[in-house]
């Protein structure tokens, strides 16, 4: 069993490495002539440029902001500022193993951050501790195990409030609109249920592929891990105690040659994503695959994945399970307490899709029942729409973003 699980996890990575030497570099060179406005060299550039440089490349302003959390992690935020001083403020929070890049990879007119900026918003993009951009701490080194002792609970409990307070202070706004994707919604539920006073700082929340309950999840990675979550030691042995899937060599290779249209290896790229979240959509723009994989996975702690595995197993939306005795010491109970969704008071809009393996319709409906202020629940009107489509789909604008903007516009004048 251990070996099988390990296999599932490493399969795509190993395949990548083995095939690298067999790839003919000329594959992508030949595509250079056939380009129109988005050229082959754009693909290679965009796969490797960081969020800041990407945004600047496409003619938008970008700022980098450094935020310190209460427990001394150092986070990097990216902002596309608005020319108007009274622009409504929006915070975008990315999903598991991802980063702020997720909102801009698809280029202007397609990436949600650009669409919001074009619509007059002051756009802020968060980065959770441990990812490519937020890889620092005042005293702990990312090479130490102590640095990685967090799950998405800490991202919700420490990172989010630090980012929200920073934005409100910097802009002078009293509240902001929030958009989360996947884990970017999970951390929101954590914050609003553990520190309810933060409800007052949010105008409205848009949840793309909401993740709270995951009992009906179909993700191969999470499912493979779930059986071992009772024994943390075993699972740490399988996955390592620290970082999981950091941005590095694989992304570099993927961004350079393995995933471009003409490469015979492109199928491996789609399968890497498949392992993480399921993948069988016509909404994937394969031209952009090298760019997506140049930036994703962007690193996370092993505990984030384990915590999701625990939720899958328990069917509850609960705190991290440290094991009986540690739970008793930390929480005062043998089982980890459930998050109090009933504390959520800010208007919440949930957007889900039928073919989403991580945020399944059944789990979303269960979540909606638990949130007193879940005002809108919207199904994406396309049966094959999947998890990553929420940020990367060819037709995301017509299928989701237009509605999102309409809902948000109704709150635009609120202070
Ligand atoms: C895929 O993305 C490229 C670059 O943004 C774009 O030029 C092309 O039209 C997209 N393809 C589809 C089918 O949308
Ligand atoms: C996606 O957009 C293309 C062109 O922009 C259009 O032809 C196609 O019908 C759209 N598909 C869906 C499912 O909306």
PDB file of N, CA and C in Angstrom, residues 49-85:
ATOM      1  N   UNK A  49       8.683  33.961 -16.186  1.00  0.00           N
ATOM      2  CA  UNK A  49       8.581  35.257 -15.511  1.00  0.00           C
ATOM      3  C   UNK A  49       7.778  35.143 -14.213  1.00  0.00           C
ATOM      4  N   UNK A  50       8.156  35.941 -13.201  1.00  0.00           N
ATOM      5  CA  UNK A  50       7.353  35.920 -11.976  1.00  0.00           C
ATOM      6  C   UNK A  50       6.111  36.800 -12.150  1.00  0.00           C
ATOM      7  N   UNK A  51       5.217  36.737 -11.181  1.00  0.00           N
ATOM      8  CA  UNK A  51       3.939  37.457 -11.302  1.00  0.00           C
ATOM      9  C   UNK A  51       4.148  38.931 -11.613  1.00  0.00           C
ATOM     10  N   UNK A  52       5.048  39.554 -10.877  1.00  0.00           N
ATOM     11  CA  UNK A  52       5.320  40.980 -11.063  1.00  0.00           C
ATOM     12  C   UNK A  52       5.745  41.282 -12.507  1.00  0.00           C
ATOM     13  N   UNK A  53       6.716  40.521 -12.999  1.00  0.00           N
ATOM     14  CA  UNK A  53       7.240  40.783 -14.339  1.00  0.00           C
ATOM     15  C   UNK A  53       6.219  40.468 -15.421  1.00  0.00           C
ATOM     16  N   UNK A  54       5.407  39.441 -15.184  1.00  0.00           N
ATOM     17  CA  UNK A  54       4.345  39.093 -16.128  1.00  0.00           C
ATOM     18  C   UNK A  54       3.377  40.259 -16.298  1.00  0.00           C
ATOM     19  N   UNK A  55       2.942  40.782 -15.170  1.00  0.00           N
ATOM     20  CA  UNK A  55       1.955  41.868 -15.200  1.00  0.00           C
ATOM     21  C   UNK A  55       2.542  43.095 -15.897  1.00  0.00           C
ATOM     22  N   UNK A  56       3.786  43.397 -15.601  1.00  0.00           N
ATOM     23  CA  UNK A  56       4.439  44.546 -16.239  1.00  0.00           C
ATOM     24  C   UNK A  56       4.608  44.318 -17.730  1.00  0.00           C
ATOM     25  N   UNK A  57       4.940  43.097 -18.090  1.00  0.00           N
ATOM     26  CA  UNK A  57       5.146  42.777 -19.500  1.00  0.00           C
ATOM     27  C   UNK A  57       3.897  43.101 -20.315  1.00  0.00           C
ATOM     28  N   UNK A  58       2.732  42.865 -19.726  1.00  0.00           N
ATOM     29  CA  UNK A  58       1.492  43.097 -20.463  1.00  0.00           C
ATOM     30  C   UNK A  58       0.938  44.500 -20.256  1.00  0.00           C
ATOM     31  N   UNK A  59       1.796  45.397 -19.784  1.00  0.00           N
ATOM     32  CA  UNK A  59       1.446  46.808 -19.785  1.00  0.00           C
ATOM     33  C   UNK A  59       0.607  47.271 -18.605  1.00  0.00           C
ATOM     34  N   UNK A  60       0.499  46.461 -17.574  1.00  0.00           N
ATOM     35  CA  UNK A  60      -0.228  46.890 -16.381  1.00  0.00           C
ATOM     36  C   UNK A  60       0.777  47.282 -15.310  1.00  0.00           C
ATOM     37  N   UNK A  61       0.348  48.165 -14.429  1.00  0.00           N
ATOM     38  CA  UNK A  61       1.196  48.497 -13.291  1.00  0.00           C
ATOM     39  C   UNK A  61       1.150  47.360 -12.287  1.00  0.00           C
ATOM     40  N   UNK A  62       2.250  47.181 -11.580  1.00  0.00           N
ATOM     41  CA  UNK A  62       2.227  46.161 -10.527  1.00  0.00           C
ATOM     42  C   UNK A  62       3.076  46.620  -9.360  1.00  0.00           C
ATOM     43  N   UNK A  63       2.617  46.311  -8.171  1.00  0.00           N
ATOM     44  CA  UNK A  63       3.384  46.617  -6.966  1.00  0.00           C
ATOM     45  C   UNK A  63       3.600  45.342  -6.162  1.00  0.00           C
ATOM     46  N   UNK A  64       4.728  45.316  -5.476  1.00  0.00           N
ATOM     47  CA  UNK A  64       4.998  44.199  -4.571  1.00  0.00           C
ATOM     48  C   UNK A  64       4.878  44.712  -3.135  1.00  0.00           C
ATOM     49  N   UNK A  65       4.153  44.008  -2.317  1.00  0.00           N
ATOM     50  CA  UNK A  65       4.009  44.409  -0.916  1.00  0.00           C
ATOM     51  C   UNK A  65       4.433  43.263  -0.002  1.00  0.00           C
ATOM     52  N   UNK A  66       5.107  43.631   1.065  1.00  0.00           N
ATOM     53  CA  UNK A  66       5.580  42.611   2.007  1.00  0.00           C
ATOM     54  C   UNK A  66       4.748  42.684   3.278  1.00  0.00           C
ATOM     55  N   UNK A  67       4.229  41.551   3.679  1.00  0.00           N
ATOM     56  CA  UNK A  67       3.333  41.507   4.840  1.00  0.00           C
ATOM     57  C   UNK A  67       3.896  40.540   5.877  1.00  0.00           C
ATOM     58  N   UNK A  68       3.918  40.976   7.135  1.00  0.00           N
ATOM     59  CA  UNK A  68       4.396  40.116   8.221  1.00  0.00           C
ATOM     60  C   UNK A  68       3.198  39.568   8.991  1.00  0.00           C
ATOM     61  N   UNK A  69       3.211  38.282   9.246  1.00  0.00           N
ATOM     62  CA  UNK A  69       2.117  37.707  10.026  1.00  0.00           C
ATOM     63  C   UNK A  69       2.487  37.728  11.506  1.00  0.00           C
ATOM     64  N   UNK A  70       1.460  37.540  12.340  1.00  0.00           N
ATOM     65  CA  UNK A  70       1.645  37.474  13.784  1.00  0.00           C
ATOM     66  C   UNK A  70       2.694  36.445  14.186  1.00  0.00           C
ATOM     67  N   UNK A  71       2.744  35.341  13.467  1.00  0.00           N
ATOM     68  CA  UNK A  71       3.732  34.314  13.804  1.00  0.00           C
ATOM     69  C   UNK A  71       4.972  34.405  12.905  1.00  0.00           C
ATOM     70  N   UNK A  72       5.184  35.600  12.371  1.00  0.00           N
ATOM     71  CA  UNK A  72       6.463  35.997  11.755  1.00  0.00           C
ATOM     72  C   UNK A  72       6.789  35.385  10.390  1.00  0.00           C
ATOM     73  N   UNK A  73       5.784  34.909   9.687  1.00  0.00           N
ATOM     74  CA  UNK A  73       6.024  34.539   8.292  1.00  0.00           C
ATOM     75  C   UNK A  73       6.007  35.818   7.463  1.00  0.00           C
ATOM     76  N   UNK A  74       6.778  35.810   6.388  1.00  0.00           N
ATOM     77  CA  UNK A  74       6.847  37.000   5.532  1.00  0.00           C
ATOM     78  C   UNK A  74       6.182  36.666   4.198  1.00  0.00           C
ATOM     79  N   UNK A  75       5.122  37.388   3.899  1.00  0.00           N
ATOM     80  CA  UNK A  75       4.335  37.092   2.706  1.00  0.00           C
ATOM     81  C   UNK A  75       4.555  38.175   1.659  1.00  0.00           C
ATOM     82  N   UNK A  76       4.478  37.752   0.402  1.00  0.00           N
ATOM     83  CA  UNK A  76       4.580  38.732  -0.674  1.00  0.00           C
ATOM     84  C   UNK A  76       3.235  38.850  -1.367  1.00  0.00           C
ATOM     85  N   UNK A  77       2.723  40.072  -1.443  1.00  0.00           N
ATOM     86  CA  UNK A  77       1.468  40.282  -2.162  1.00  0.00           C
ATOM     87  C   UNK A  77       1.756  41.020  -3.459  1.00  0.00           C
ATOM     88  N   UNK A  78       0.903  40.810  -4.444  1.00  0.00           N
ATOM     89  CA  UNK A  78       1.026  41.543  -5.693  1.00  0.00           C
ATOM     90  C   UNK A  78      -0.233  42.365  -5.910  1.00  0.00           C
ATOM     91  N   UNK A  79      -0.050  43.554  -6.436  1.00  0.00           N
ATOM     92  CA  UNK A  79      -1.185  44.463  -6.588  1.00  0.00           C
ATOM     93  C   UNK A  79      -1.172  45.081  -7.974  1.00  0.00           C
ATOM     94  N   UNK A  80      -2.323  45.107  -8.613  1.00  0.00           N
ATOM     95  CA  UNK A  80      -2.505  45.932  -9.809  1.00  0.00           C
ATOM     96  C   UNK A  80      -3.311  47.129  -9.336  1.00  0.00           C
ATOM     97  N   UNK A  81      -2.627  48.257  -9.093  1.00  0.00           N
ATOM     98  CA  UNK A  81      -3.319  49.396  -8.493  1.00  0.00           C
ATOM     99  C   UNK A  81      -4.260  50.049  -9.497  1.00  0.00           C
ATOM    100  N   UNK A  82      -5.260  50.719  -8.979  1.00  0.00           N
ATOM    101  CA  UNK A  82      -6.190  51.441  -9.838  1.00  0.00           C
ATOM    102  C   UNK A  82      -5.767  52.901  -9.903  1.00  0.00           C
ATOM    103  N   UNK A  83      -6.082  53.559 -11.017  1.00  0.00           N
ATOM    104  CA  UNK A  83      -5.752  54.984 -11.134  1.00  0.00           C
ATOM    105  C   UNK A  83      -6.668  55.817 -10.248  1.00  0.00           C
ATOM    106  N   UNK A  84      -7.874  55.312 -10.004  1.00  0.00           N
ATOM    107  CA  UNK A  84      -8.810  56.065  -9.170  1.00  0.00           C
ATOM    108  C   UNK A  84      -8.574  55.774  -7.694  1.00  0.00           C
ATOM    109  N   UNK A  85      -8.451  56.828  -6.883  1.00  0.00           N
ATOM    110  CA  UNK A  85      -8.178  56.620  -5.449  1.00  0.00           C
ATOM    111  C   UNK A  85      -9.369  55.989  -4.720  1.00  0.00           C
TER     112      UNK A  85
END
